[in-house]
Amino acid sequence: MNHSPGGFIERTVDAGFEGIEQGFAVSVVRLSTVAGGVFDAEVSSLNCDDNGTLDLSALSGGVTFPGRGGPCYARLRFVVPASGVALTIRGHKATTFHMTCREPR
């Protein structure tokens, strides 16, 4: 995970999917962040098949936040209710992903 200086923290993850769940490749990334800030995440895949899709969702403070998924790209933005965030990346016809998360300091 890489970090960036400035008015926000930027984290990046390049990885392969960890498992299969209901026909989708799945990975979960857990982060510790500041509650009350806006969290912005996007995920993409360069090796996505023509009919491949990505989806992104987050769980924080017992609340699930769905993202907007689509062909080889997904994005999620929400106000973080608790300091822990679990991001779930789901892929169909994709083997790896690149994720960038931005959160205020």
Tab-separated table of C-alpha atoms in Angstrom:
chain	number	residue	atom	x	y	z
A	1	MET	CA	0.000	0.000	0.000
A	2	ASN	CA	1.410	3.410	-0.963
A	3	HIS	CA	0.703	6.668	0.896
A	4	SER	CA	0.737	10.206	-0.482
A	5	PRO	CA	1.353	13.500	1.385
A	6	GLY	CA	-1.037	16.459	1.155
A	7	GLY	CA	-4.565	17.350	2.324
A	8	PHE	CA	-5.628	13.760	1.933
A	9	ILE	CA	-4.163	10.292	2.226
A	10	GLU	CA	-4.039	8.247	-0.955
A	11	ARG	CA	-3.574	4.497	-0.760
A	12	THR	CA	-3.105	2.171	-3.705
A	13	VAL	CA	-3.394	-1.587	-3.924
A	14	ASP	CA	-2.427	-3.760	-6.899
A	15	ALA	CA	-3.450	-7.360	-6.344
A	16	GLY	CA	-5.069	-10.499	-7.635
A	17	PHE	CA	-8.377	-11.694	-6.297
A	18	GLU	CA	-8.268	-13.861	-3.149
A	19	GLY	CA	-11.220	-16.184	-3.718
A	20	ILE	CA	-14.507	-16.982	-5.456
A	21	GLU	CA	-17.936	-16.114	-4.066
A	22	GLN	CA	-21.183	-16.786	-5.969
A	23	GLY	CA	-19.331	-16.945	-9.294
A	24	PHE	CA	-17.351	-13.726	-8.748
A	25	ALA	CA	-13.685	-13.292	-7.888
A	26	VAL	CA	-13.536	-11.517	-4.509
A	27	SER	CA	-10.999	-9.641	-2.388
A	28	VAL	CA	-11.474	-7.722	0.858
A	29	VAL	CA	-9.185	-4.832	1.833
A	30	ARG	CA	-9.381	-3.618	5.440
A	31	LEU	CA	-8.336	-0.056	6.288
A	32	SER	CA	-8.191	2.091	9.386
A	33	THR	CA	-9.286	5.679	8.721
A	34	VAL	CA	-10.814	8.756	10.349
A	35	ALA	CA	-14.549	8.652	11.057
A	36	GLY	CA	-16.538	11.568	9.627
A	37	GLY	CA	-14.369	12.095	6.553
A	38	VAL	CA	-15.299	11.521	2.921
A	39	PHE	CA	-13.843	8.276	1.605
A	40	ASP	CA	-13.434	7.921	-2.164
A	41	ALA	CA	-12.321	4.665	-3.788
A	42	GLU	CA	-12.049	3.462	-7.364
A	43	VAL	CA	-11.001	0.126	-8.759
A	44	SER	CA	-10.066	-0.862	-12.306
A	45	SER	CA	-8.652	-3.869	-14.124
A	46	LEU	CA	-6.438	-3.770	-17.189
A	47	ASN	CA	-6.794	-7.506	-17.835
A	48	CYS	CA	-10.590	-7.489	-17.777
A	49	ASP	CA	-12.337	-9.503	-20.513
A	50	ASP	CA	-14.576	-7.644	-22.994
A	51	ASN	CA	-17.634	-8.693	-20.973
A	52	GLY	CA	-15.908	-8.297	-17.593
A	53	THR	CA	-17.291	-6.224	-14.739
A	54	LEU	CA	-16.090	-4.887	-11.398
A	55	ASP	CA	-18.087	-3.989	-8.311
A	56	LEU	CA	-17.019	-2.246	-5.097
A	57	SER	CA	-18.759	-1.969	-1.722
A	58	ALA	CA	-17.724	-0.928	1.782
A	59	LEU	CA	-18.699	-1.902	5.309
A	60	SER	CA	-18.093	0.574	8.144
A	61	GLY	CA	-19.799	0.870	11.512
A	62	GLY	CA	-22.227	-1.903	10.576
A	63	VAL	CA	-23.439	0.017	7.507
A	64	THR	CA	-22.921	-1.245	3.940
A	65	PHE	CA	-22.206	1.319	1.225
A	66	PRO	CA	-22.723	0.077	-2.354
A	67	GLY	CA	-20.601	1.475	-5.145
A	68	ARG	CA	-21.289	1.954	-8.839
A	69	GLY	CA	-19.857	-0.920	-10.830
A	70	GLY	CA	-19.515	-1.503	-14.521
A	71	PRO	CA	-17.259	-2.745	-17.302
A	72	CYS	CA	-13.770	-3.114	-15.780
A	73	TYR	CA	-14.272	-0.133	-13.403
A	74	ALA	CA	-16.117	0.677	-10.152
A	75	ARG	CA	-16.271	3.675	-7.817
A	76	LEU	CA	-17.499	4.336	-4.289
A	77	ARG	CA	-17.792	7.514	-2.234
A	78	PHE	CA	-19.278	7.908	1.255
A	79	VAL	CA	-18.867	9.598	4.652
A	80	VAL	CA	-17.162	7.148	7.005
A	81	PRO	CA	-19.275	6.424	10.135
A	82	ALA	CA	-16.517	4.498	12.021
A	83	SER	CA	-12.736	4.250	11.963
A	84	GLY	CA	-12.642	0.811	10.309
A	85	VAL	CA	-13.524	0.218	6.646
A	86	ALA	CA	-13.709	-3.132	4.848
A	87	LEU	CA	-13.756	-2.697	1.062
A	88	THR	CA	-15.006	-5.650	-0.982
A	89	ILE	CA	-13.943	-5.849	-4.624
A	90	ARG	CA	-15.823	-8.275	-6.887
A	91	GLY	CA	-14.723	-9.094	-10.399
A	92	HIS	CA	-16.220	-11.064	-13.257
A	93	LYS	CA	-13.833	-12.072	-16.064
A	94	ALA	CA	-10.955	-10.172	-14.402
A	95	THR	CA	-7.944	-11.677	-12.618
A	96	THR	CA	-6.258	-8.622	-11.065
A	97	PHE	CA	-7.258	-5.138	-9.934
A	98	HIS	CA	-5.791	-1.714	-9.159
A	99	MET	CA	-7.513	0.207	-6.360
A	100	THR	CA	-6.973	3.827	-5.272
A	101	CYS	CA	-8.539	5.159	-2.056
A	102	ARG	CA	-8.536	8.784	-0.951
A	103	GLU	CA	-9.476	10.021	2.504
A	104	PRO	CA	-8.994	13.346	4.316
A	105	ARG	CA	-6.230	13.674	6.919
